[in-house]
Amino acid sequence: MRTKDLVTTAISNTFRSKLRTTLTVLAIFVGAFTLTLTNAVGAGVSQYVDAQVGALGSPDVFIITQASDATAAGDGPVEYDASSSASVSSNQGPPGTTTKALTDTDLATIGDTAGIESVDPIRSVQPDYIEYDSGIPYEFSINATSAVTTADLTAGAQLDGGASEAQLVLPDTFVTPLGFASADDAVGASVSIGITDILGETHVVDATVVGVSLESLLAAGAGANDALIAELADAQSGGIDTAVTSYGVAVAHFDTALSADAVTALKADLATAGYTASTIEDQLGAVQTVINGIVGVLNAFAVIALIAAAFGIINTLLMSVQERTREIGLMKAMGMSGGKVYTLFSLEAIVIGFLGSAIGAGVAIALGSALSAVLSQGLLAGLPGLNILVFEPASVAFVIGLVMLIAFLSGTLPAQRAAKQNPIESLRYE
Amino acid sequence: MDSEWVIDAQGLEKSYGSGASRFDALKGVSVQIAPGETVAIVGKSGSGKSTLMHLLALLDEPDRGTLQVAGNDAKSLSKRAVNELRNKEFGFVFQQFFLTPNVSVLDNVILPLKIAGTGGKERRRRGMEVLEQLELADKAGNKATTLSGGQKQRVVIGRALVNAPRVIFADEPTGNLDTATGAVVEDILFDLNRSQGITLVIVTHDEELAARCDRQIYIRDGLVVSRTASTHTGAHALSTADALTAGGAA
């Protein structure tokens, strides 16, 4: 029998017992539908997280603090040491956490570590408001690490760290209140930022909007380049040299060519030197682990549904083999080899699997896309940029392939039974 | 290969089961069938006639004895060669039709060609040719289940005929039909023998059908016996003689 004939025969045999096939296909449908959706949720959420990671920082960046000196209970108070005991508030860890400050010496040490290309302290500035064209001023904050981050832009361009011009990436929620017609309209505009110095005097700094970003879940505030932050910091200090040479956090760039192992080694080097270095991935690792865990559990449920469906396939095909005993016997009597009979029944299983998975995936994509659109307008409107369901062609194809494989495996037992049938036994009269 | 016999079986033995439940279906049967011959294998149920046919048709292997089919020693043939031989040289007609329901008459008829791997166009051509010959061309597209008994058996004959076999094995071909349709089916089979020289091996317990064949092989308790040992009355023999003339006239 030719392969083409085997396939067409298998397809037409599948439709011979319509009700039975439909029910089996339905069982597979449920599994494939669920698996496609859970995969899509996983893809959607990790895509969103990736965008958020981008908002937090580049992949070639360490966020460095002094190693935590939290003393273990029972060690007693630590003796004061003027050279190292200055603490600063830090955004690493729970609110209110303080870490030992990094001094210029520390920065030099870090900078000298092999593998680190540059190190910059993070200077935080607290602007009061932002206004455009002498309109209504709005309260405003700047993300201290924005100079090293990649914003999730809706318009314009990323900040240029090397530019001498003061640049700003505006959160898109500010676009309309400030009086811009659209995000594109805001790009290139000059806005004024008000900031109060340590003596209580208000200064105004002008900055150019170079981009508009989506609000990020993990990094609040506008983005400012080094030039703007320096200008604001100068304004904030009120012209007085506060001689603050201690910083809570520093940002270090390392060689992007480093392998994961080398990065780990570099971290260890810094740890021996007494610094805690963490990449953005480290900081988000926990979040991603949780998300992957949830998606994994959902996938497991879908696979359980598929295993249940697999028994459905076995049952259906066994019934089919039973029902078609005569037909199989006849085909074997007429010279069809056991191997071809096996192939025929395996193909029938695969056809059932394909039908169930293709319909399941198709319906999942149709329903999921509609649902995703509705959710992003409603329930999930607070998380701009989040498409809860992302259907990647590769993962949909993987689901269909997986279900067809499961179907093939389920078909082995019935197909073997059919292949082994003795034509005489099968054709014996009752 | 040239051979005097299309089938040459010597001392076939076959038994089923073992120990106390052992049943010797055949106890040493020798049968020779010449090309173009019509042979009836006659016997009661349980006599071993169906087993003999299964062995001759290479559907089963004998425990002992030799079997030559078209010059080939059956034992020396590979499984694949046996399958091919059955597919190309043999046609089968069974008491029960074994037609695939919900599949068209044409598709049922061309099944052996499909198994042989013949192309779709050629299959259709051969199938229609056979159906025309059996006056079923107008039913080609019908589902097999919609046909009457006689029509179904004609489809079965079409299926046996479609691969232009050398031998047609018919196991109780009329067992499931009323006398009139049975006679029509018999006529078709004998006509095929005459016009195309196809060897007929008919397994039956019907004396009248057996009498229409060139030769009868009587099987009883797994052995070939003479005709008188199998039949009981002269009247029966007379009626078969009548049938013979009637068959010749048909």
mmCIF file with all atom_site columns, N, CA, C and O in Angstrom, chain A residues 246-261:
data_model
loop_
_atom_site.group_PDB
_atom_site.id
_atom_site.type_symbol
_atom_site.label_atom_id
_atom_site.label_alt_id
_atom_site.label_comp_id
_atom_site.label_asym_id
_atom_site.label_entity_id
_atom_site.label_seq_id
_atom_site.pdbx_PDB_ins_code
_atom_site.Cartn_x
_atom_site.Cartn_y
_atom_site.Cartn_z
_atom_site.occupancy
_atom_site.B_iso_or_equiv
_atom_site.pdbx_formal_charge
_atom_site.auth_seq_id
_atom_site.auth_comp_id
_atom_site.auth_asym_id
_atom_site.auth_atom_id
_atom_site.pdbx_PDB_model_num
ATOM 1  N N  . SER A 1 246 ? 29.820 59.707 49.743 1.00 0.00 ? 246 SER A N  1
ATOM 2  C CA . SER A 1 246 ? 29.348 58.345 49.996 1.00 0.00 ? 246 SER A CA 1
ATOM 3  C C  . SER A 1 246 ? 28.023 58.145 49.286 1.00 0.00 ? 246 SER A C  1
ATOM 4  O O  . SER A 1 246 ? 27.182 59.037 49.242 1.00 0.00 ? 246 SER A O  1
ATOM 5  N N  . TYR A 1 247 ? 27.890 56.973 48.706 1.00 0.00 ? 247 TYR A N  1
ATOM 6  C CA . TYR A 1 247 ? 26.691 56.658 47.913 1.00 0.00 ? 247 TYR A CA 1
ATOM 7  C C  . TYR A 1 247 ? 26.141 55.327 48.395 1.00 0.00 ? 247 TYR A C  1
ATOM 8  O O  . TYR A 1 247 ? 26.889 54.430 48.799 1.00 0.00 ? 247 TYR A O  1
ATOM 9  N N  . GLY A 1 248 ? 24.848 55.206 48.288 1.00 0.00 ? 248 GLY A N  1
ATOM 10 C CA . GLY A 1 248 ? 24.221 53.934 48.701 1.00 0.00 ? 248 GLY A CA 1
ATOM 11 C C  . GLY A 1 248 ? 24.521 52.838 47.682 1.00 0.00 ? 248 GLY A C  1
ATOM 12 O O  . GLY A 1 248 ? 24.849 51.716 48.032 1.00 0.00 ? 248 GLY A O  1
ATOM 13 N N  . VAL A 1 249 ? 24.397 53.220 46.434 1.00 0.00 ? 249 VAL A N  1
ATOM 14 C CA . VAL A 1 249 ? 24.461 52.207 45.376 1.00 0.00 ? 249 VAL A CA 1
ATOM 15 C C  . VAL A 1 249 ? 25.352 52.710 44.257 1.00 0.00 ? 249 VAL A C  1
ATOM 16 O O  . VAL A 1 249 ? 25.365 53.897 43.963 1.00 0.00 ? 249 VAL A O  1
ATOM 17 N N  . ALA A 1 250 ? 26.070 51.801 43.642 1.00 0.00 ? 250 ALA A N  1
ATOM 18 C CA . ALA A 1 250 ? 26.823 52.150 42.454 1.00 0.00 ? 250 ALA A CA 1
ATOM 19 C C  . ALA A 1 250 ? 26.435 51.192 41.335 1.00 0.00 ? 250 ALA A C  1
ATOM 20 O O  . ALA A 1 250 ? 26.009 50.071 41.596 1.00 0.00 ? 250 ALA A O  1
ATOM 21 N N  . VAL A 1 251 ? 26.578 51.697 40.135 1.00 0.00 ? 251 VAL A N  1
ATOM 22 C CA . VAL A 1 251 ? 26.265 50.866 38.980 1.00 0.00 ? 251 VAL A CA 1
ATOM 23 C C  . VAL A 1 251 ? 27.555 50.584 38.242 1.00 0.00 ? 251 VAL A C  1
ATOM 24 O O  . VAL A 1 251 ? 28.280 51.509 37.908 1.00 0.00 ? 251 VAL A O  1
ATOM 25 N N  . ALA A 1 252 ? 27.851 49.306 38.030 1.00 0.00 ? 252 ALA A N  1
ATOM 26 C CA . ALA A 1 252 ? 29.091 48.955 37.345 1.00 0.00 ? 252 ALA A CA 1
ATOM 27 C C  . ALA A 1 252 ? 28.771 48.229 36.056 1.00 0.00 ? 252 ALA A C  1
ATOM 28 O O  . ALA A 1 252 ? 27.939 47.319 36.028 1.00 0.00 ? 252 ALA A O  1
ATOM 29 N N  . HIS A 1 253 ? 29.424 48.647 34.983 1.00 0.00 ? 253 HIS A N  1
ATOM 30 C CA . HIS A 1 253 ? 29.264 47.932 33.703 1.00 0.00 ? 253 HIS A CA 1
ATOM 31 C C  . HIS A 1 253 ? 30.351 46.896 33.604 1.00 0.00 ? 253 HIS A C  1
ATOM 32 O O  . HIS A 1 253 ? 31.489 47.175 33.930 1.00 0.00 ? 253 HIS A O  1
ATOM 33 N N  . PHE A 1 254 ? 30.010 45.713 33.164 1.00 0.00 ? 254 PHE A N  1
ATOM 34 C CA . PHE A 1 254 ? 31.060 44.721 32.929 1.00 0.00 ? 254 PHE A CA 1
ATOM 35 C C  . PHE A 1 254 ? 31.068 44.352 31.456 1.00 0.00 ? 254 PHE A C  1
ATOM 36 O O  . PHE A 1 254 ? 30.172 44.725 30.696 1.00 0.00 ? 254 PHE A O  1
ATOM 37 N N  . ASP A 1 255 ? 32.099 43.635 31.111 1.00 0.00 ? 255 ASP A N  1
ATOM 38 C CA . ASP A 1 255 ? 32.274 43.248 29.713 1.00 0.00 ? 255 ASP A CA 1
ATOM 39 C C  . ASP A 1 255 ? 31.105 42.367 29.259 1.00 0.00 ? 255 ASP A C  1
ATOM 40 O O  . ASP A 1 255 ? 30.853 41.325 29.845 1.00 0.00 ? 255 ASP A O  1
ATOM 41 N N  . THR A 1 256 ? 30.387 42.797 28.219 1.00 0.00 ? 256 THR A N  1
ATOM 42 C CA . THR A 1 256 ? 29.223 42.030 27.765 1.00 0.00 ? 256 THR A CA 1
ATOM 43 C C  . THR A 1 256 ? 29.621 40.673 27.221 1.00 0.00 ? 256 THR A C  1
ATOM 44 O O  . THR A 1 256 ? 28.807 39.773 27.126 1.00 0.00 ? 256 THR A O  1
ATOM 45 N N  . ALA A 1 257 ? 30.909 40.542 26.846 1.00 0.00 ? 257 ALA A N  1
ATOM 46 C CA . ALA A 1 257 ? 31.357 39.272 26.254 1.00 0.00 ? 257 ALA A CA 1
ATOM 47 C C  . ALA A 1 257 ? 31.537 38.185 27.308 1.00 0.00 ? 257 ALA A C  1
ATOM 48 O O  . ALA A 1 257 ? 31.761 37.026 26.968 1.00 0.00 ? 257 ALA A O  1
ATOM 49 N N  . LEU A 1 258 ? 31.429 38.559 28.579 1.00 0.00 ? 258 LEU A N  1
ATOM 50 C CA . LEU A 1 258 ? 31.662 37.564 29.627 1.00 0.00 ? 258 LEU A CA 1
ATOM 51 C C  . LEU A 1 258 ? 30.603 36.475 29.610 1.00 0.00 ? 258 LEU A C  1
ATOM 52 O O  . LEU A 1 258 ? 29.421 36.748 29.398 1.00 0.00 ? 258 LEU A O  1
ATOM 53 N N  . SER A 1 259 ? 31.036 35.261 29.859 1.00 0.00 ? 259 SER A N  1
ATOM 54 C CA . SER A 1 259 ? 30.084 34.156 29.933 1.00 0.00 ? 259 SER A CA 1
ATOM 55 C C  . SER A 1 259 ? 29.395 34.197 31.296 1.00 0.00 ? 259 SER A C  1
ATOM 56 O O  . SER A 1 259 ? 29.803 34.935 32.193 1.00 0.00 ? 259 SER A O  1
ATOM 57 N N  . ALA A 1 260 ? 28.360 33.408 31.414 1.00 0.00 ? 260 ALA A N  1
ATOM 58 C CA . ALA A 1 260 ? 27.608 33.369 32.668 1.00 0.00 ? 260 ALA A CA 1
ATOM 59 C C  . ALA A 1 260 ? 28.520 32.961 33.815 1.00 0.00 ? 260 ALA A C  1
ATOM 60 O O  . ALA A 1 260 ? 28.454 33.529 34.915 1.00 0.00 ? 260 ALA A O  1
ATOM 61 N N  . ASP A 1 261 ? 29.429 32.008 33.551 1.00 0.00 ? 261 ASP A N  1
ATOM 62 C CA . ASP A 1 261 ? 30.346 31.538 34.582 1.00 0.00 ? 261 ASP A CA 1
ATOM 63 C C  . ASP A 1 261 ? 31.296 32.652 35.008 1.00 0.00 ? 261 ASP A C  1
ATOM 64 O O  . ASP A 1 261 ? 31.582 32.839 36.185 1.00 0.00 ? 261 ASP A O  1
#
